[in-house]
Short mmCIF file of C-alpha atoms in Angstrom, two decimals:
data_model
loop_
_atom_site.label_atom_id
_atom_site.label_comp_id
_atom_site.label_asym_id
_atom_site.label_seq_id
_atom_site.Cartn_x
_atom_site.Cartn_y
_atom_site.Cartn_z
CA MET A 1 2.96 -40.59 57.15
CA ILE A 2 4.30 -37.41 58.84
CA ALA A 3 1.31 -35.10 58.51
CA ARG A 4 -2.08 -34.61 56.93
CA PHE A 5 -3.24 -31.87 54.49
CA LYS A 6 -5.11 -29.22 56.46
CA ASP A 7 -6.16 -26.16 54.34
CA ILE A 8 -4.86 -23.48 52.06
CA CYS A 9 -3.98 -19.84 52.66
CA LEU A 10 -3.84 -16.79 50.33
CA ASP A 11 -1.91 -13.58 50.85
CA ALA A 12 -3.85 -10.43 49.85
CA ALA A 13 -3.60 -6.66 49.90
CA ASP A 14 -7.28 -6.64 50.99
CA ALA A 15 -8.17 -9.88 52.72
CA HIS A 16 -11.85 -8.99 53.13
CA LEU A 17 -12.26 -8.12 49.45
CA LEU A 18 -10.54 -11.30 48.33
CA GLY A 19 -12.37 -13.38 50.95
CA ALA A 20 -15.75 -12.02 49.73
CA PHE A 21 -14.85 -12.98 46.15
CA TRP A 22 -13.85 -16.58 47.03
CA ALA A 23 -16.89 -16.96 49.28
CA ARG A 24 -19.15 -16.10 46.29
CA VAL A 25 -17.23 -18.39 43.98
CA LEU A 26 -17.21 -21.37 46.37
CA ASP A 27 -20.69 -20.83 47.78
CA GLY A 28 -19.15 -20.36 51.21
CA GLU A 29 -19.19 -17.87 54.05
CA MET A 30 -16.54 -15.22 54.71
CA VAL A 31 -15.56 -14.93 58.37
CA ASP A 32 -13.71 -11.90 59.81
CA VAL A 33 -10.93 -13.36 61.94
CA GLY A 34 -9.53 -10.03 63.07
CA ASP A 35 -6.40 -8.02 62.33
CA GLY A 36 -7.58 -7.52 58.71
CA ASP A 37 -7.56 -11.28 57.96
CA ALA A 38 -10.44 -13.44 56.82
CA ARG A 39 -11.47 -17.06 56.34
CA VAL A 40 -13.77 -18.66 53.79
CA ASP A 41 -15.72 -21.62 55.14
CA LYS A 42 -17.51 -24.05 52.90
CA PRO A 43 -20.85 -25.53 54.02
CA GLY A 44 -20.22 -28.47 56.22
CA GLY A 45 -18.26 -27.10 59.12
CA ALA A 46 -14.87 -25.69 59.90
CA ASP A 47 -13.00 -28.71 58.39
CA ALA A 48 -14.73 -28.37 54.99
CA GLU A 49 -12.18 -26.83 52.62
CA SER A 50 -11.41 -23.73 54.57
CA ILE A 51 -9.40 -21.00 52.86
CA TRP A 52 -7.52 -18.49 55.02
CA ILE A 53 -6.89 -15.01 53.59
CA ASN A 54 -4.00 -13.18 55.19
CA ARG A 55 -3.43 -9.44 54.71
CA VAL A 56 0.14 -8.60 53.65
CA PRO A 57 1.77 -5.29 52.75
CA GLU A 58 3.71 -6.48 49.69
CA PRO A 59 1.93 -6.64 46.34
CA ARG A 60 1.96 -9.62 43.96
CA THR A 61 4.90 -9.23 41.62
CA VAL A 62 5.37 -12.53 39.72
CA LYS A 63 3.37 -15.27 38.10
CA THR A 64 1.23 -17.35 40.43
CA ARG A 65 3.12 -20.58 41.23
CA VAL A 66 0.35 -22.18 43.26
CA HIS A 67 -3.26 -22.04 42.07
CA LEU A 68 -6.66 -23.79 42.12
CA ASP A 69 -8.42 -25.47 39.23
CA LEU A 70 -12.19 -25.10 39.36
CA GLN A 71 -14.93 -27.20 37.68
CA LEU A 72 -17.70 -24.98 36.39
CA THR A 73 -21.38 -25.60 36.56
CA GLU A 74 -22.04 -23.67 33.38
CA PRO A 75 -20.39 -23.85 29.92
CA GLY A 76 -18.47 -20.62 30.48
CA PRO A 77 -16.95 -18.38 33.18
CA ALA A 78 -19.62 -15.65 33.12
CA ALA A 79 -20.55 -16.20 36.77
CA LEU A 80 -16.90 -15.92 37.82
CA GLU A 81 -16.52 -12.66 35.93
CA ALA A 82 -19.73 -11.34 37.51
CA ALA A 83 -18.27 -12.18 40.92
CA GLY A 84 -15.19 -10.06 40.17
CA ALA A 85 -12.76 -12.33 38.28
CA ARG A 86 -10.85 -11.02 35.22
CA LEU A 87 -10.59 -13.21 32.11
CA VAL A 88 -6.93 -13.66 31.15
CA ARG A 89 -7.12 -16.42 28.47
CA GLU A 90 -9.83 -18.33 26.68
CA PRO A 91 -9.69 -21.95 25.44
CA ASP A 92 -7.65 -22.28 22.25
CA ALA A 93 -5.66 -24.83 20.29
CA GLU A 94 -3.36 -25.43 23.32
CA ILE A 95 -5.73 -25.45 26.30
CA ARG A 96 -9.34 -26.42 26.92
CA TRP A 97 -9.90 -24.26 29.92
CA TRP A 98 -10.23 -20.61 30.90
CA VAL A 99 -7.47 -18.77 32.79
CA LEU A 100 -8.74 -16.06 35.13
CA ALA A 101 -7.43 -13.78 37.85
CA ASP A 102 -9.11 -13.09 41.18
CA PRO A 103 -9.36 -9.47 42.50
CA ASP A 104 -5.80 -9.66 43.93
CA GLY A 105 -4.37 -10.84 40.60
CA ASN A 106 -3.94 -14.51 41.52
CA LEU A 107 -4.40 -16.73 38.52
CA PHE A 108 -6.67 -19.80 38.55
CA CYS A 109 -8.17 -22.09 35.90
CA ALA A 110 -11.75 -22.93 35.19
CA PHE A 111 -12.81 -26.08 33.38
CA PRO A 112 -16.08 -26.75 31.61
CA PRO A 113 -18.63 -29.01 33.28
CA GLY A 114 -17.50 -32.64 33.27
CA THR A 115 -19.19 -35.98 33.79
CA GLY A 116 -18.48 -37.45 37.19
CA SER A 117 -16.78 -34.38 38.65
CA ARG A 118 -18.35 -32.19 41.30
CA PRO A 119 -18.47 -28.40 40.70
CA GLY A 120 -15.98 -26.33 42.65
CA PRO A 121 -12.23 -26.86 43.32
CA LEU A 122 -10.92 -29.75 41.30
CA ALA A 123 -7.17 -29.58 41.86
CA LEU A 124 -4.39 -27.74 43.63
CA VAL A 125 -1.59 -26.99 41.07
CA VAL A 126 2.01 -26.25 42.06
CA ASP A 127 4.76 -25.23 39.61
CA ALA A 128 7.89 -27.27 40.01
CA ALA A 129 11.36 -27.73 38.56
CA ASP A 130 11.09 -31.46 39.09
CA ALA A 131 7.42 -32.35 39.33
CA LEU A 132 7.86 -36.10 39.94
CA ALA A 133 10.37 -35.49 42.71
CA GLN A 134 8.08 -32.95 44.35
CA ALA A 135 4.98 -35.26 44.16
CA THR A 136 7.07 -38.14 45.56
CA TRP A 137 8.34 -36.02 48.44
CA TRP A 138 4.90 -34.87 49.39
CA ALA A 139 3.54 -38.41 49.15
CA GLY A 140 6.11 -39.34 51.73
CA VAL A 141 4.74 -36.61 53.99
CA VAL A 142 0.96 -36.88 53.61
CA GLY A 143 0.55 -40.31 51.98
CA GLY A 144 -1.24 -41.02 48.76
CA ALA A 145 -0.09 -42.35 45.34
CA VAL A 146 1.93 -40.60 42.68
CA GLU A 147 0.64 -40.72 39.13
CA PRO A 148 3.13 -39.52 36.43
CA GLY A 149 1.44 -37.69 33.56
CA GLU A 150 2.21 -36.35 30.17
CA GLU A 151 4.91 -33.74 29.52
CA GLY A 152 6.50 -34.17 32.93
CA HIS A 153 3.41 -33.54 35.08
CA ALA A 154 2.89 -35.59 38.26
CA SER A 155 -0.26 -35.92 40.36
CA LEU A 156 -0.65 -36.89 43.99
CA VAL A 157 -3.97 -38.60 44.70
CA GLY A 158 -5.39 -39.91 47.97
CA ALA A 159 -3.24 -37.73 50.27
CA ASP A 160 -4.55 -37.79 53.84
CA GLY A 161 -6.90 -34.85 54.41
CA PHE A 162 -6.72 -33.58 50.83
CA PRO A 163 -10.23 -32.45 49.87
CA TRP A 164 -10.03 -32.34 46.10
CA ASP A 165 -9.41 -34.79 43.27
CA TYR A 166 -5.81 -33.96 42.31
CA TRP A 167 -2.69 -32.34 43.75
CA ILE A 168 -0.83 -31.60 40.52
CA PHE A 169 2.80 -30.59 40.17
CA ASN A 170 3.38 -28.74 36.96
CA PRO A 171 6.87 -28.63 35.34
CA VAL A 172 8.05 -25.11 34.56
CA PRO A 173 11.51 -23.82 33.49
CA GLU A 174 11.60 -20.87 35.88
CA ARG A 175 12.68 -21.25 39.49
CA LYS A 176 10.85 -19.90 42.53
CA THR A 177 12.20 -16.41 43.40
CA VAL A 178 9.78 -14.86 45.97
CA LYS A 179 7.35 -16.03 48.62
CA ASN A 180 4.29 -17.81 47.22
CA ARG A 181 1.08 -15.90 47.55
CA MET A 182 -0.80 -19.21 48.12
CA HIS A 183 0.42 -21.94 50.40
CA TRP A 184 -0.99 -24.92 52.25
CA ASP A 185 -1.07 -25.96 55.86
CA VAL A 186 -0.51 -29.43 57.33
CA GLY A 187 -1.40 -30.97 60.64
CA LEU A 188 1.46 -32.93 62.21
CA THR A 189 1.05 -36.44 63.46
CA GLY A 190 3.93 -36.02 65.88
CA PRO A 191 4.62 -33.25 68.45
CA ASP A 192 6.99 -31.20 66.27
CA PRO A 193 8.32 -31.04 62.66
CA SER A 194 11.53 -32.89 63.28
CA GLU A 195 10.49 -35.71 60.92
CA LEU A 196 9.74 -33.13 58.20
CA VAL A 197 13.18 -31.59 58.63
CA ALA A 198 14.76 -35.06 58.57
CA ALA A 199 12.88 -35.76 55.32
CA GLY A 200 14.29 -32.66 53.65
CA ALA A 201 12.14 -29.67 54.71
CA THR A 202 13.72 -26.43 55.82
CA LEU A 203 12.61 -24.80 59.07
CA LEU A 204 11.95 -21.08 58.49
CA ARG A 205 10.25 -20.07 61.71
CA GLU A 206 9.42 -21.61 65.07
CA PRO A 207 6.35 -20.84 67.26
CA ASP A 208 6.70 -17.55 69.10
CA ASP A 209 4.56 -14.91 70.80
CA LYS A 210 2.78 -14.22 67.49
CA VAL A 211 2.22 -17.70 65.93
CA SER A 212 1.58 -21.09 67.38
CA TRP A 213 2.83 -23.07 64.40
CA TRP A 214 6.01 -23.82 62.46
CA VAL A 215 6.77 -22.33 59.06
CA LEU A 216 8.77 -24.62 56.73
CA ALA A 217 9.75 -24.95 53.11
CA ASP A 218 9.67 -28.03 50.95
CA PRO A 219 12.67 -29.16 48.83
CA GLU A 220 11.85 -26.59 46.11
CA GLY A 221 11.33 -23.75 48.59
CA ASN A 222 7.51 -23.73 48.73
CA GLU A 223 6.42 -22.35 52.12
CA PHE A 224 3.97 -24.27 54.22
CA CYS A 225 2.83 -24.15 57.83
CA ALA A 226 2.80 -27.15 60.20
CA PHE A 227 0.39 -27.22 63.13
CA PRO A 228 0.73 -29.45 66.22
CA PRO A 229 -1.77 -32.28 66.69
CA ARG A 230 -5.11 -31.32 68.13
CA PRO A 231 -5.46 -32.14 71.82
CA THR A 232 -7.33 -35.37 72.45
CA PRO A 233 -10.63 -34.69 74.27
#
């Protein structure tokens, strides 16, 4: 295992507006971290499913390629709409969930209440040209088991540090063309990302006077950040 899953990050035109929305949806607390950025903390401490919201100048221009699936506590998404979400698609003959957009236009899916599943985030979903290859690559990075699904889907379960039930890779025909608006961070087990690069990641940016982490891309170009190990007390 090269790293452990750490948290997720969202780009936004207005980080405080988007942070306030996700804080309401996730029953969390929005924290102003300065420079126009924000963080959403879930109850339970700083390591409990934090979402970082980063202010960026560029608007969202293409379909969301990385999104969250949520498990509802009610039989419909009324509470999400009241919090500021926009309903994009209702359940129909093809899907059994609602598709919504957050205030910045990022799509996410909401599932009806289910037996044995806790309310809140259920899965992290990533579009992929080769879903099985992507799931297998990430299993080599953060551990866990790959479960092939129907219609080319693949799930990664049991990844180290992953806080939700499933990390799903969803096959799509279109290739990635622009920077993802949502990405994930990992914490390295070694002192630098050399093992990630050797495994097939691309190094995009090294630590400098503005950031203390590495920015990389996985084999299909999905950006992610890698943080050095925490100092041992």
